[in-house]
Short mmCIF file of C-alpha atoms and ligand atoms in Angstrom, two decimals:
data_model
loop_
_atom_site.label_atom_id
_atom_site.label_comp_id
_atom_site.label_asym_id
_atom_site.label_seq_id
_atom_site.Cartn_x
_atom_site.Cartn_y
_atom_site.Cartn_z
CA UNK A 1 77.30 39.57 107.89
CA UNK A 2 76.65 41.54 111.03
CA UNK A 3 74.99 39.41 113.68
CA UNK A 4 75.33 41.93 116.49
CA UNK A 5 71.96 43.16 117.73
CA UNK A 6 71.34 46.86 117.70
CA UNK A 7 71.94 48.65 121.03
CA UNK A 8 72.76 45.53 123.04
CA UNK A 9 76.21 44.68 124.31
CA UNK A 10 78.08 42.86 121.60
CA UNK A 11 78.72 39.31 122.73
CA UNK A 12 79.08 37.41 119.49
CA UNK A 13 82.41 36.13 118.19
CA UNK A 14 84.81 38.79 117.02
CA UNK A 15 85.70 37.14 113.77
CA UNK A 16 82.62 36.71 111.61
CA UNK A 17 82.91 34.60 108.47
CA UNK A 18 83.04 37.52 106.07
CA UNK A 19 85.60 39.53 107.98
CA UNK A 20 89.25 39.40 109.02
CA UNK A 21 89.99 40.54 112.56
CA UNK A 22 92.69 43.02 113.62
CA UNK A 23 93.77 46.64 113.22
CA UNK A 24 96.37 47.65 110.63
CA UNK A 25 97.34 44.04 109.90
CA UNK A 26 98.98 42.87 106.72
CA UNK A 27 95.97 40.88 105.51
CA UNK A 28 95.68 38.59 102.53
CA UNK A 29 92.44 37.26 101.07
CA UNK A 30 91.30 35.75 97.78
CA UNK A 31 87.85 34.99 96.37
CA UNK A 32 89.27 32.44 93.90
CA UNK A 33 91.87 29.87 94.95
CA UNK A 34 95.38 30.84 93.90
CA UNK A 35 94.41 34.34 92.75
CA UNK A 36 97.05 35.87 95.01
CA UNK A 37 100.61 35.53 93.72
CA UNK A 38 102.84 33.76 96.21
CA UNK A 39 105.99 35.51 97.41
CA UNK A 40 105.81 38.34 94.88
CA UNK A 41 103.49 41.18 93.91
CA UNK A 42 103.89 41.52 90.15
CA UNK A 43 104.25 38.21 88.31
CA UNK A 44 104.64 38.32 84.56
CA UNK A 45 101.10 37.00 84.21
CA UNK A 46 98.70 37.08 87.18
CA UNK A 47 96.45 34.06 87.79
CA UNK A 48 93.08 34.01 86.00
CA UNK A 49 94.23 36.85 83.71
CA UNK A 50 93.97 39.44 86.47
CA UNK A 51 95.78 42.78 86.53
CA UNK A 52 97.96 43.72 89.53
CA UNK A 53 97.51 47.24 90.93
CA UNK A 54 99.03 48.88 93.98
CA UNK A 55 96.99 51.36 96.02
CA UNK A 56 99.29 53.58 98.09
CA UNK A 57 97.70 55.34 101.03
CA UNK A 58 101.00 56.74 102.28
CA UNK A 59 104.11 57.94 100.45
CA UNK A 60 106.31 54.97 99.48
CA UNK A 61 108.91 56.21 101.92
CA UNK A 62 106.70 56.67 105.00
CA UNK A 63 108.14 55.00 108.11
CA UNK A 64 106.95 51.44 108.63
CA UNK A 65 104.52 52.41 111.39
CA UNK A 66 102.56 54.68 109.05
CA UNK A 67 103.33 53.02 105.70
CA UNK A 68 100.09 51.87 104.06
CA UNK A 69 99.52 50.13 100.76
CA UNK A 70 97.65 47.18 99.31
CA UNK A 71 98.04 45.09 96.18
CA UNK A 72 94.82 44.44 94.29
CA UNK A 73 94.34 41.67 91.70
CA UNK A 74 91.50 42.77 89.50
CA UNK A 75 89.67 42.17 86.24
CA UNK A 76 90.67 45.60 84.91
CA UNK A 77 93.11 48.16 86.32
CA UNK A 78 91.52 51.37 87.54
CA UNK A 79 93.04 53.35 84.68
CA UNK A 80 90.78 51.39 82.33
CA UNK A 81 87.79 52.95 84.10
CA UNK A 82 88.89 56.49 83.62
CA UNK A 83 87.30 58.22 80.67
CA UNK A 84 86.84 61.94 80.38
CA UNK A 85 85.45 63.33 83.60
CA UNK A 86 82.77 66.02 83.66
CA UNK A 87 81.92 68.14 86.65
CA UNK A 88 79.13 66.63 88.72
CA UNK A 89 76.61 68.37 90.91
CA UNK A 90 78.08 68.54 94.43
CA UNK A 91 74.70 69.53 95.89
CA UNK A 92 75.39 70.27 99.56
CA UNK A 93 78.71 68.45 99.90
CA UNK A 94 81.46 70.94 100.73
CA UNK A 95 85.23 70.80 101.23
CA UNK A 96 87.71 72.98 103.06
CA UNK A 97 88.53 75.76 102.53
CA UNK A 98 84.91 76.90 102.41
CA UNK A 99 83.91 80.22 103.86
CA UNK A 100 80.35 80.75 102.71
CA UNK A 101 79.05 82.59 105.76
CA UNK A 102 80.57 84.54 108.59
CA UNK A 103 79.11 83.72 111.96
CA UNK A 104 79.78 85.33 115.34
CA UNK A 105 81.66 83.07 117.74
CA UNK A 106 79.11 81.10 119.76
CA UNK A 107 78.34 77.53 120.71
CA UNK A 108 75.97 76.10 118.10
CA UNK A 109 73.50 73.24 118.17
CA UNK A 110 71.16 71.62 115.68
CA UNK A 111 68.10 69.48 116.29
CA UNK A 112 67.99 66.29 114.20
CA UNK A 113 67.52 67.06 110.51
CA UNK A 114 64.76 64.79 109.12
CA UNK A 115 65.59 62.43 106.27
CA UNK A 116 64.34 64.10 103.07
CA UNK A 117 61.59 62.36 101.08
CA UNK A 118 63.39 62.72 97.73
CA UNK A 119 65.49 59.94 96.23
CA UNK A 120 69.06 60.36 97.49
CA UNK A 121 71.98 58.04 96.99
CA UNK A 122 74.86 58.28 99.45
CA UNK A 123 76.75 60.57 97.09
CA UNK A 124 73.69 62.78 96.58
CA UNK A 125 72.78 62.81 100.26
CA UNK A 126 75.94 64.14 101.93
CA UNK A 127 75.26 67.59 103.43
CA UNK A 128 78.21 69.30 105.00
CA UNK A 129 77.90 71.20 108.28
CA UNK A 130 81.53 72.15 108.96
CA UNK A 131 84.86 72.24 107.17
CA UNK A 132 88.33 72.77 108.63
CA UNK A 133 91.83 73.11 107.21
CA UNK A 134 92.44 72.55 103.50
CA UNK A 135 91.64 69.37 101.58
CA UNK A 136 94.30 70.03 98.93
CA UNK A 137 96.98 70.44 101.61
CA UNK A 138 95.89 67.16 103.21
CA UNK A 139 95.18 68.79 106.56
CA UNK A 140 91.86 69.19 108.31
CA UNK A 141 88.46 67.63 107.98
CA UNK A 142 84.81 68.08 107.14
CA UNK A 143 81.82 66.97 109.20
CA UNK A 144 78.63 66.18 107.30
CA UNK A 145 75.31 64.49 107.78
CA UNK A 146 74.41 61.83 105.23
CA UNK A 147 70.89 60.96 104.17
CA UNK A 148 70.32 57.89 102.02
CA UNK A 149 66.90 56.99 100.61
CA UNK A 150 67.98 54.87 97.64
CA UNK A 151 70.70 52.35 96.98
CA UNK A 152 73.36 53.13 94.38
CA UNK A 153 72.75 51.02 91.29
CA UNK A 154 75.50 50.71 88.70
CA UNK A 155 76.93 53.77 90.44
CA UNK A 156 80.28 53.82 92.17
CA UNK A 157 82.23 56.41 94.09
CA UNK A 158 85.62 57.14 95.51
CA UNK A 159 86.90 59.99 97.61
CA UNK A 160 90.36 61.18 96.62
CA UNK A 161 90.24 64.04 99.12
CA UNK A 162 89.65 62.13 102.32
CA UNK A 163 89.48 59.01 104.34
CA UNK A 164 85.81 58.62 105.30
CA UNK A 165 84.55 57.72 108.78
CA UNK A 166 80.86 56.77 108.65
CA UNK A 167 78.83 56.89 111.86
CA UNK A 168 75.30 55.53 111.23
CA UNK A 169 72.58 56.98 113.43
CA UNK A 170 69.45 55.55 111.81
CA UNK A 171 69.22 52.61 109.39
CA UNK A 172 71.92 50.26 108.21
CA UNK A 173 74.21 50.54 105.20
CA UNK A 174 75.70 47.88 102.96
CA UNK A 175 79.07 49.02 101.66
CA UNK A 176 80.16 47.04 98.62
CA UNK A 177 83.84 48.00 98.32
CA UNK A 178 86.75 46.95 96.15
CA UNK A 179 88.08 45.03 99.17
CA UNK A 180 84.84 43.22 100.03
CA UNK A 181 81.48 43.85 101.66
CA UNK A 182 80.79 45.62 104.93
CA UNK A 183 77.45 45.90 106.73
CA UNK A 184 77.04 48.58 109.37
CA UNK A 185 74.15 49.65 111.59
CA UNK A 186 73.77 52.30 114.31
CA UNK A 187 76.28 51.56 117.07
CA UNK A 188 78.91 50.59 114.50
CA UNK A 189 81.28 52.67 112.37
CA UNK A 190 83.12 52.08 109.12
CA UNK A 191 86.31 53.64 107.80
CA UNK A 192 86.87 53.81 104.04
CA UNK A 193 90.44 54.79 103.13
CA UNK A 194 91.08 57.52 100.58
CA UNK A 195 90.73 56.20 97.03
CA UNK A 196 88.77 53.03 97.83
CA UNK A 197 85.82 52.59 95.46
CA UNK A 198 82.45 51.60 96.78
CA UNK A 199 78.73 51.34 96.17
CA UNK A 200 76.41 52.13 99.08
CA UNK A 201 73.12 50.27 99.46
CA UNK A 202 70.34 50.43 102.03
CA UNK A 203 69.63 47.43 104.23
CA UNK A 204 66.54 48.38 106.20
CA UNK A 205 64.97 51.58 104.96
CA UNK A 206 66.13 55.16 104.78
CA UNK A 207 69.37 55.90 106.57
CA UNK A 208 70.88 58.87 108.34
CA UNK A 209 74.27 59.30 109.92
CA UNK A 210 77.37 61.38 110.34
CA UNK A 211 80.34 61.50 107.97
CA UNK A 212 83.79 62.68 109.00
CA UNK A 213 86.17 63.28 106.11
CA UNK A 214 89.78 63.11 107.20
CA UNK A 215 92.00 65.06 104.81
CA UNK A 216 95.14 64.16 106.78
CA UNK A 217 97.05 61.00 107.63
CA UNK A 218 94.99 57.89 108.32
CA UNK A 219 93.11 57.14 111.51
CA UNK A 220 95.00 54.87 113.82
CA UNK A 221 94.64 53.58 117.36
CA UNK A 222 95.78 55.97 120.10
CA UNK A 223 98.75 55.04 122.29
CA UNK A 224 97.64 53.41 125.54
CA UNK A 225 100.62 54.50 127.68
CA UNK A 226 100.37 53.26 131.28
CA UNK A 227 96.97 51.67 130.54
CA UNK A 228 99.00 48.87 128.97
CA UNK A 229 98.14 46.31 126.34
CA UNK A 230 94.36 46.08 126.80
CA UNK A 231 91.14 48.12 126.97
CA UNK A 232 89.90 51.13 125.01
CA UNK A 233 89.39 49.92 121.41
CA UNK A 234 91.02 46.50 121.19
CA UNK A 235 92.61 45.75 117.81
CA UNK A 236 90.92 42.34 117.40
CA UNK A 237 87.49 44.00 117.27
CA UNK A 238 88.25 45.83 114.02
CA UNK A 239 86.88 43.88 111.07
CA UNK A 240 88.11 44.07 107.49
CA UNK A 241 86.12 42.32 104.74
CA UNK A 242 87.34 39.28 102.86
CA UNK A 243 87.75 39.67 99.11
CA UNK A 244 84.48 39.62 97.14
CA UNK A 245 84.20 40.79 93.55
CA UNK A 246 81.59 41.78 91.01
CA UNK A 247 82.09 40.59 87.43
CA UNK A 248 79.46 42.91 86.01
CA UNK A 249 79.44 44.41 82.54
CA UNK A 250 76.77 47.12 82.56
CA UNK A 251 76.63 50.84 81.75
CA UNK A 252 77.65 52.48 85.01
CA UNK A 253 78.82 55.76 86.46
CA UNK A 254 81.92 56.45 88.52
CA UNK A 255 81.87 59.60 90.64
CA UNK A 256 85.07 60.88 92.19
CA UNK A 257 85.49 63.55 94.82
CA UNK A 258 88.75 65.22 93.90
CA UNK A 259 90.11 68.69 94.67
CA UNK A 260 86.99 69.60 96.62
CA UNK A 261 84.64 68.94 93.68
CA UNK A 262 82.67 65.98 92.36
CA UNK A 263 83.51 64.58 88.92
CA UNK A 264 81.85 61.77 87.02
CA UNK A 265 82.53 59.50 84.08
CA UNK A 266 80.68 56.66 82.36
CA UNK A 267 82.15 53.20 82.62
CA UNK A 268 81.00 49.91 81.12
CA UNK A 269 81.48 47.61 84.09
CA UNK A 270 81.69 47.43 87.85
CA UNK A 271 85.02 48.65 89.26
CA UNK A 272 84.45 46.42 92.29
CA UNK A 273 86.28 43.71 90.37
CA UNK A 274 89.06 42.86 92.84
CA UNK A 275 89.31 39.07 93.09
CA UNK A 276 92.13 39.03 95.65
CA UNK A 277 94.13 41.53 97.63
CA UNK A 278 96.85 41.75 100.25
CA UNK A 279 98.20 44.59 102.33
CA UNK A 280 97.39 46.91 105.20
CA UNK A 281 95.41 49.62 103.36
CA UNK A 282 91.80 48.47 103.51
CA UNK A 283 88.39 49.47 104.85
CA UNK A 284 87.19 48.24 108.21
CA UNK A 285 84.32 48.41 110.65
CA UNK A 286 84.09 48.51 114.43
CA UNK A 287 81.28 48.04 116.92
CA UNK A 288 81.45 50.97 119.35
CA UNK A 289 79.87 48.80 122.07
CA UNK A 290 83.06 46.76 122.14
CA UNK A 291 84.94 49.79 123.47
CA UNK A 292 86.24 49.12 126.98
CA UNK A 293 86.25 52.49 128.75
CA UNK A 294 88.83 53.32 131.39
CA UNK A 295 88.18 56.24 133.73
CA UNK A 296 88.52 57.74 137.20
CA UNK A 297 87.71 55.13 139.83
CA UNK A 298 88.21 57.31 142.91
CA UNK A 299 87.74 61.03 142.18
CA UNK A 300 87.72 63.73 139.48
CA UNK A 301 86.61 63.81 135.86
CA UNK A 302 89.33 62.83 133.41
CA UNK A 303 89.88 64.48 130.04
CA UNK A 304 87.66 63.04 127.29
CA UNK A 305 90.77 61.81 125.47
CA UNK A 306 90.41 58.65 127.60
CA UNK A 307 87.54 57.75 125.29
CA UNK A 308 89.49 58.06 122.01
CA UNK A 309 88.57 55.27 119.60
CA UNK A 310 90.71 56.45 116.68
CA UNK A 311 93.12 59.30 116.18
CA UNK A 312 94.36 60.87 112.96
CA UNK A 313 97.64 62.50 113.98
CA UNK A 314 99.09 65.69 112.58
CA UNK A 315 102.82 66.40 112.27
CA UNK A 316 102.78 67.81 115.83
CA UNK A 317 102.86 65.05 118.45
CA UNK A 318 99.73 64.98 120.61
CA UNK A 319 97.92 67.46 118.38
CA UNK A 320 95.49 65.45 116.34
CA UNK A 321 94.17 66.36 112.94
CA UNK A 322 91.09 64.50 114.25
CA UNK A 323 90.33 62.53 117.39
CA UNK A 324 87.24 60.33 117.20
CA UNK A 325 85.99 60.08 120.76
CA UNK A 326 82.90 58.33 122.14
CA UNK A 327 80.85 58.59 125.34
CA UNK A 328 79.52 55.05 125.74
CA UNK A 329 77.77 53.23 128.60
CA UNK A 330 79.92 53.41 131.72
CA UNK A 331 79.81 53.51 135.49
CA UNK A 332 80.26 56.84 137.27
CA UNK A 333 81.79 56.13 140.67
CA UNK A 334 83.99 59.12 141.52
CA UNK A 335 83.63 60.35 145.11
CA UNK A 336 83.33 64.04 146.07
CA UNK A 337 83.39 64.90 142.39
CA UNK A 338 81.35 67.03 140.02
CA UNK A 339 80.76 64.13 137.67
CA UNK A 340 79.57 65.66 134.36
CA UNK A 341 82.10 67.28 132.02
CA UNK A 342 83.71 70.36 133.53
CA UNK A 343 83.32 73.86 132.14
CA UNK A 344 85.69 74.18 129.30
CA UNK A 345 87.43 76.25 126.64
CA UNK A 346 89.58 74.31 124.21
CA UNK A 347 92.17 75.05 121.52
CA UNK A 348 90.77 72.01 119.72
CA UNK A 349 87.28 72.38 118.21
CA UNK A 350 84.57 69.89 119.12
CA UNK A 351 81.84 68.60 116.78
CA UNK A 352 79.48 66.32 118.72
CA UNK A 353 76.73 63.95 117.62
CA UNK A 354 74.42 61.63 119.48
CA UNK A 355 73.69 58.14 118.14
CA UNK A 356 71.26 57.14 120.88
CA UNK A 357 70.32 57.94 124.48
CA UNK A 358 71.00 61.05 126.55
CA UNK A 359 74.35 62.86 126.85
CA UNK A 360 75.16 63.58 130.48
CA UNK A 361 76.31 67.18 130.01
CA UNK A 362 72.98 68.14 128.45
CA UNK A 363 70.11 66.39 130.27
CA UNK A 364 68.07 69.62 130.01
CA UNK A 365 66.96 68.65 126.47
CA UNK A 366 67.91 69.99 123.08
CA UNK A 367 70.73 67.54 122.24
CA UNK A 368 68.78 64.70 120.66
CA UNK A 369 69.79 61.56 118.78
CA UNK A 370 70.66 62.66 115.25
CA UNK A 371 71.42 66.19 116.46
CA UNK A 372 74.74 68.04 116.48
CA UNK A 373 76.53 70.47 118.74
CA UNK A 374 79.56 72.52 117.77
CA UNK A 375 81.87 73.93 120.42
CA UNK A 376 84.41 75.65 118.26
CA UNK A 377 87.99 76.71 118.97
CA UNK A 378 88.26 78.55 122.32
CA UNK A 379 84.52 78.88 122.81
CA UNK A 380 83.17 78.26 126.31
CA UNK A 381 80.92 75.29 126.97
CA UNK A 382 79.93 72.86 129.68
CA UNK A 383 76.96 71.39 131.52
CA UNK A 384 73.66 73.20 131.21
CA UNK A 385 71.93 74.61 134.31
CA UNK A 386 69.91 71.42 134.86
CA UNK A 387 73.08 69.33 134.78
CA UNK A 388 74.97 71.67 137.11
CA UNK A 389 72.20 71.93 139.71
CA UNK A 390 71.57 68.18 139.60
CA UNK A 391 75.19 67.07 139.72
CA UNK A 392 76.24 69.49 142.46
CA UNK A 393 73.53 68.17 144.78
CA UNK A 394 73.37 64.52 143.73
CA UNK A 395 74.06 61.73 146.19
CA UNK A 396 77.23 60.17 144.79
CA UNK A 397 76.30 56.53 144.65
CA UNK A 398 77.77 54.47 141.82
CA UNK A 399 75.60 55.32 138.85
CA UNK A 400 75.51 53.74 135.42
CA UNK A 401 75.17 55.86 132.29
CA UNK A 402 73.12 53.41 130.25
CA UNK A 403 71.79 53.20 126.72
CA UNK A 404 73.84 56.15 125.54
CA UNK A 405 76.33 56.75 122.74
CA UNK A 406 77.50 60.28 121.99
CA UNK A 407 80.63 61.01 120.00
CA UNK A 408 82.98 63.83 119.10
CA UNK A 409 85.06 64.72 116.06
CA UNK A 410 87.72 66.87 117.71
CA UNK A 411 90.18 68.72 115.49
CA UNK A 412 93.06 71.12 115.95
CA UNK A 413 91.47 73.35 113.29
CA UNK A 414 88.73 75.90 113.61
CA UNK A 415 85.55 74.58 112.00
CA UNK A 416 83.74 76.81 109.53
CA UNK A 417 79.98 76.32 109.31
CA UNK A 418 78.54 75.98 105.81
CA UNK A 419 75.70 78.13 104.44
CA UNK A 420 73.50 75.02 104.61
CA UNK A 421 74.26 74.53 108.29
CA UNK A 422 73.79 78.20 109.10
CA UNK A 423 70.43 78.32 107.33
CA UNK A 424 68.86 75.15 108.68
CA UNK A 425 65.58 75.58 110.56
CA UNK A 426 66.99 72.97 112.98
CA UNK A 427 69.70 75.42 114.08
CA UNK A 428 68.77 76.32 117.65
CA UNK A 429 68.85 80.12 117.69
CA UNK A 430 68.97 80.39 121.48
CA UNK A 431 71.71 77.79 122.10
CA UNK A 432 74.41 80.46 122.32
CA UNK A 433 72.80 81.54 125.61
CA UNK A 434 72.35 78.11 127.18
CA UNK A 435 74.81 79.05 129.93
CA UNK A 436 72.93 82.18 131.00
CA UNK A 437 70.54 80.40 133.42
CA UNK A 438 73.54 79.23 135.47
CA UNK A 439 72.89 80.94 138.80
CA UNK A 440 75.33 82.73 141.03
CA UNK A 441 76.12 80.60 144.11
CA UNK A 442 78.99 82.67 145.51
CA UNK A 443 78.63 83.76 149.13
CA UNK A 444 81.84 84.91 150.88
CA UNK A 445 80.30 84.16 154.30
CA UNK A 446 79.46 80.54 153.58
CA UNK A 447 82.29 78.16 152.73
CA UNK A 448 80.02 75.12 152.46
CA UNK A 449 76.75 75.27 150.51
O1 LIG B 501 80.80 67.80 126.23
C1 LIG B 501 81.90 68.09 125.76
O2 LIG B 501 82.23 69.25 125.51
C2 LIG B 501 82.92 67.01 125.55
C3 LIG B 501 83.70 66.83 126.78
C4 LIG B 501 83.42 65.77 127.61
C5 LIG B 501 84.10 65.59 128.78
O3 LIG B 501 83.84 64.57 129.58
C6 LIG B 501 85.09 66.51 129.14
C7 LIG B 501 85.38 67.56 128.30
C8 LIG B 501 84.69 67.73 127.12
O4 LIG B 501 84.98 68.73 126.27
FE1 LIG B 502 84.51 70.17 125.43
#
């Protein structure tokens, strides 16, 4: 149960009754007493007639720090759910590699795409904007918008291609997963590991949000280096659900995203039948307003990596497959400093969304809650003319950025825009020229201006 109010600082207890607190812990939880075997994983007969099943999110031999697996004690093993799969309609959900259109290099931006009126479950309502890397090679990502107008009923889904990071922007979601139940609302995120089955239901009307599919190694917390043991995203604020199971025999459908395509099969019961589980491979949620930002307290504008909530590393140290970065409420206090983001070209590509409020690099309008900007590999970007003129002349009193939450999916890979994204009426045709109004200020005879 989520008792945190929308858009207000989160001041309730960390541990809520239906969640376990901590990041990457070895958790154990059971919905029936004694359902978890003690001191072993695979007893000859599991309690209550349950089946034991291991879900491995990393190779068996991964080093301890990145080794992820859980043991699930369930009414039926997953293999009992697998009949013959038929190809399902992927609609507008795309996977890398996907080169449907060729676009000239330019910054791109989309106004918010309205929630369609038609009935869309989560699986039907994912619409991909960008793909990067290669899902089958387990490198790269896809960034999509999701639109949900109906709850899944006797319908279940798992994503074999990716770990899923859900960023709600409008409306809450109830995620009934094999590991337990998670409620999220705008301001919160959820991470569903690769292979975890779930059913997505609405909680308060139609929902819209952002979906980042991580084809690579799992999201983890960034190192904090000299910052020390506290601040940024604190591990205790990550919440994993306690075990909760459905014992439901009813004609149902299981859809699987596998190899870049959707496949479906009929099953006769709910696969959310896990009565107890233990391990460190499990879904979790996090309230972004719990993030404790650290930044420049005297001068200059630090790199946005100081706002990294989660990072999905690649094999190259410091070169993330994906960094999930936020721009939350914070004080701007730097003296003699151009405070907004600096002008920038980046080897990493930057997909940005806005959950609520105004983003300080773009006060001139056009980047609205629910919208998207894409500053792709080595493409120039930075504050618009309004931001530059304002920030270069502003009196530098301490100033609080308030009521704002922008975020970035930043990846080492170039992001390819889908045909859907390229054809949207919400694509702002003139955004590529937003830098043109930046005036010349250079005057060799005047050092100060
Ligand atoms: O708006 C952006 O492009 C994101 C961003 C923010 C920031 O503070 C510094 C660099 C950067 O790329
Ligand atoms: Fe940038």
